[in-house]
Amino acid sequence: MSELVFFCGTMDCGKSTLALQIEHNRSARGLVGMIFTRNDRAGQGKLSSRLGLVTDAVEVEDGADLYAHLVDHLSQGRRADYVIADEAQFLAPEQIDQLARVVDDLDLDVYAFGITTDFRSKLFPGSQRLVELADRVEVLQVEALCWCGARATHNARTVGGVMVVEGAQVVVGDVTGSTDEIGYEVLCRRHHRRRMTAATARAAALAPDVLPVSSG
Ligand SMILES: Nc1ncnc2c1ncn2[C@@H]1O[C@H](COP(=O)(O)OP(=O)(O)O)[C@@H](O)[C@H]1O
Ligand SMILES: Cc1cn([C@H]2C[C@H](O)[C@@H](COP(=O)(O)O)O2)c(=O)[nH]c1=O
């Protein structure tokens, strides 16, 4: 029985790497995947991992019908044995419904990968729909860590290392960007709630009122 599986986690926990591994293992056995993505950092029509691997993918545009795309593809006599959808948080809820229909009506496995919550710890609409519809939700096992060493469960958006809570839901970016630009940092809930990033924690530790008082 085919399945819709949602592999989720914070940024930088290995989702795209796992997507590429699933693709590699299946294509090594002669299977052909349909790979969807949207807004990957490597550019349009790419699925990339921070480990340096990248593959071509179909860039999902606004309003694209993913079920119709598969039906067109198959009706032209082309193959698709399974589907991968990376950056699935950026898909519209209707597109997640279309992926569920691919599973049920075309009998193909669909593996979706994405972050569940945004920088304000609110569900992305696409991820919410995945949680509602998926046969299985798998949280990635390689945990990303907060600067304090605890498991990172939240994504913070930063400007100059300082956490921000205003702005558009979608801003493509990375966890290793220059500190002057919009970037991201994964945090545990405690430090996300306190808006305490690695940079602000470092600054607080160096603040004069916590430095040792000099005797001279
Ligand atoms: N230089 C490195 N050596 C080993 N592992 C790395 C290196 N750089 C990144 N990684 C691994 O890759 C993970 C990020 O993978 P990626 O698939 O890009 O994440 P995601 O898609 O979840 O944002 C990191 O959590 C880390 O485990
Ligand atoms: C938290 C958050 C993230 N994003 C963007 C930033 C990245 O481009 C992707 C996540 O990619 P990854 O492969 O999981 O690292 O999402 C965003 O647009 N809005 C947010 O709130």
Coordinates of N, CA and C and ligand atoms in Angstrom, one line a residue, residues 9-20 41 47-52 86-87 113-115 140 142-144 174-175, ligand 1:
G9 N 11.4 18.2 10.8 CA 12.4 18.6 11.8 C 12.7 20.0 11.6
T10 N 13.7 20.5 12.4 CA 14.1 21.9 12.3 C 14.9 22.1 11.0
M11 N 15.3 23.3 10.7 CA 16.3 23.5 9.6 C 17.6 22.8 10.0
D12 N 18.3 22.4 9.0 CA 19.7 21.8 9.2 C 19.7 20.5 10.0
C13 N 18.6 19.7 9.9 CA 18.7 18.4 10.6 C 18.8 17.3 9.6
G14 N 19.0 17.6 8.3 CA 19.3 16.5 7.4 C 18.2 16.0 6.5
K15 N 17.1 16.8 6.4 CA 16.0 16.4 5.6 C 16.3 16.2 4.1
S16 N 17.0 17.2 3.6 CA 17.3 17.1 2.1 C 18.3 16.0 1.9
T17 N 19.2 15.8 2.8 CA 20.2 14.7 2.7 C 19.4 13.4 2.7
L18 N 18.4 13.2 3.5 CA 17.6 12.0 3.5 C 16.8 11.9 2.2
A19 N 16.3 13.0 1.7 CA 15.6 12.9 0.4 C 16.5 12.4 -0.7
L20 N 17.7 12.9 -0.7 CA 18.7 12.5 -1.7 C 19.1 11.0 -1.5
R41 N 17.7 26.7 -1.6 CA 18.8 27.8 -1.5 C 19.7 27.7 -2.7
L47 N 17.4 20.4 -5.8 CA 17.2 19.9 -4.4 C 18.6 19.7 -3.9
S48 N 19.0 20.5 -2.9 CA 20.4 20.4 -2.4 C 20.5 20.2 -0.9
S49 N 21.6 19.5 -0.6 CA 21.9 19.3 0.9 C 23.2 20.0 1.2
R50 N 23.3 20.4 2.5 CA 24.5 21.0 3.0 C 25.7 20.1 2.9
L51 N 25.5 18.8 2.7 CA 26.6 17.9 2.5 C 27.2 18.0 1.2
G52 N 26.6 18.9 0.3 CA 27.2 19.1 -1.0 C 26.6 18.4 -2.2
D86 N 10.6 18.1 -1.6 CA 11.4 18.8 -0.6 C 10.9 20.2 -0.4
E87 N 11.3 20.8 0.7 CA 10.8 22.2 1.1 C 9.3 22.2 1.0
F113 N 9.3 16.4 2.6 CA 10.3 16.8 3.6 C 10.1 18.3 3.9
G114 N 10.1 18.7 5.2 CA 10.0 20.1 5.4 C 10.1 20.4 6.9
I115 N 10.2 21.7 7.1 CA 10.2 22.2 8.5 C 8.7 22.4 8.9
L140 N 13.0 13.6 12.1 CA 14.3 13.2 11.8 C 15.1 12.9 13.1
V142 N 18.6 12.7 13.4 CA 19.8 13.4 13.7 C 19.4 14.8 14.2
E143 N 19.6 15.0 15.5 CA 19.0 16.2 16.1 C 20.0 17.4 15.9
A144 N 19.4 18.5 15.5 CA 20.2 19.7 15.5 C 20.3 20.2 16.9
D174 N 19.8 30.8 5.2 CA 20.6 29.6 5.7 C 21.0 29.9 7.2
V175 N 21.4 28.8 7.8 CA 21.9 28.9 9.2 C 23.3 29.4 9.3
Ligands
LIG1 N1 30.9 19.3 7.0 C1 29.9 18.4 7.4 N2 30.3 17.2 7.9 C2 29.4 16.3 8.3 N3 28.0 16.6 8.3 C3 27.7 17.8 7.8 C4 28.5 18.8 7.4 N4 27.8 19.8 7.0 C5 26.5 19.5 7.2 N5 26.4 18.3 7.7 C6 25.2 17.5 8.1 O1 24.2 17.9 7.3 C7 23.0 18.3 8.0 C8 22.2 19.3 7.2 O2 21.7 18.6 6.1 P1 20.6 19.2 5.1 O3 20.1 18.0 4.4 O4 21.2 20.3 4.4 O5 19.6 19.7 6.2 P2 18.1 20.2 6.1 O6 17.6 19.8 4.7 O7 17.3 19.5 7.2 O8 18.1 21.7 6.3 C9 23.6 18.8 9.3 O9 22.7 18.7 10.4 C10 24.8 17.9 9.5 O10 24.4 16.7 10.2

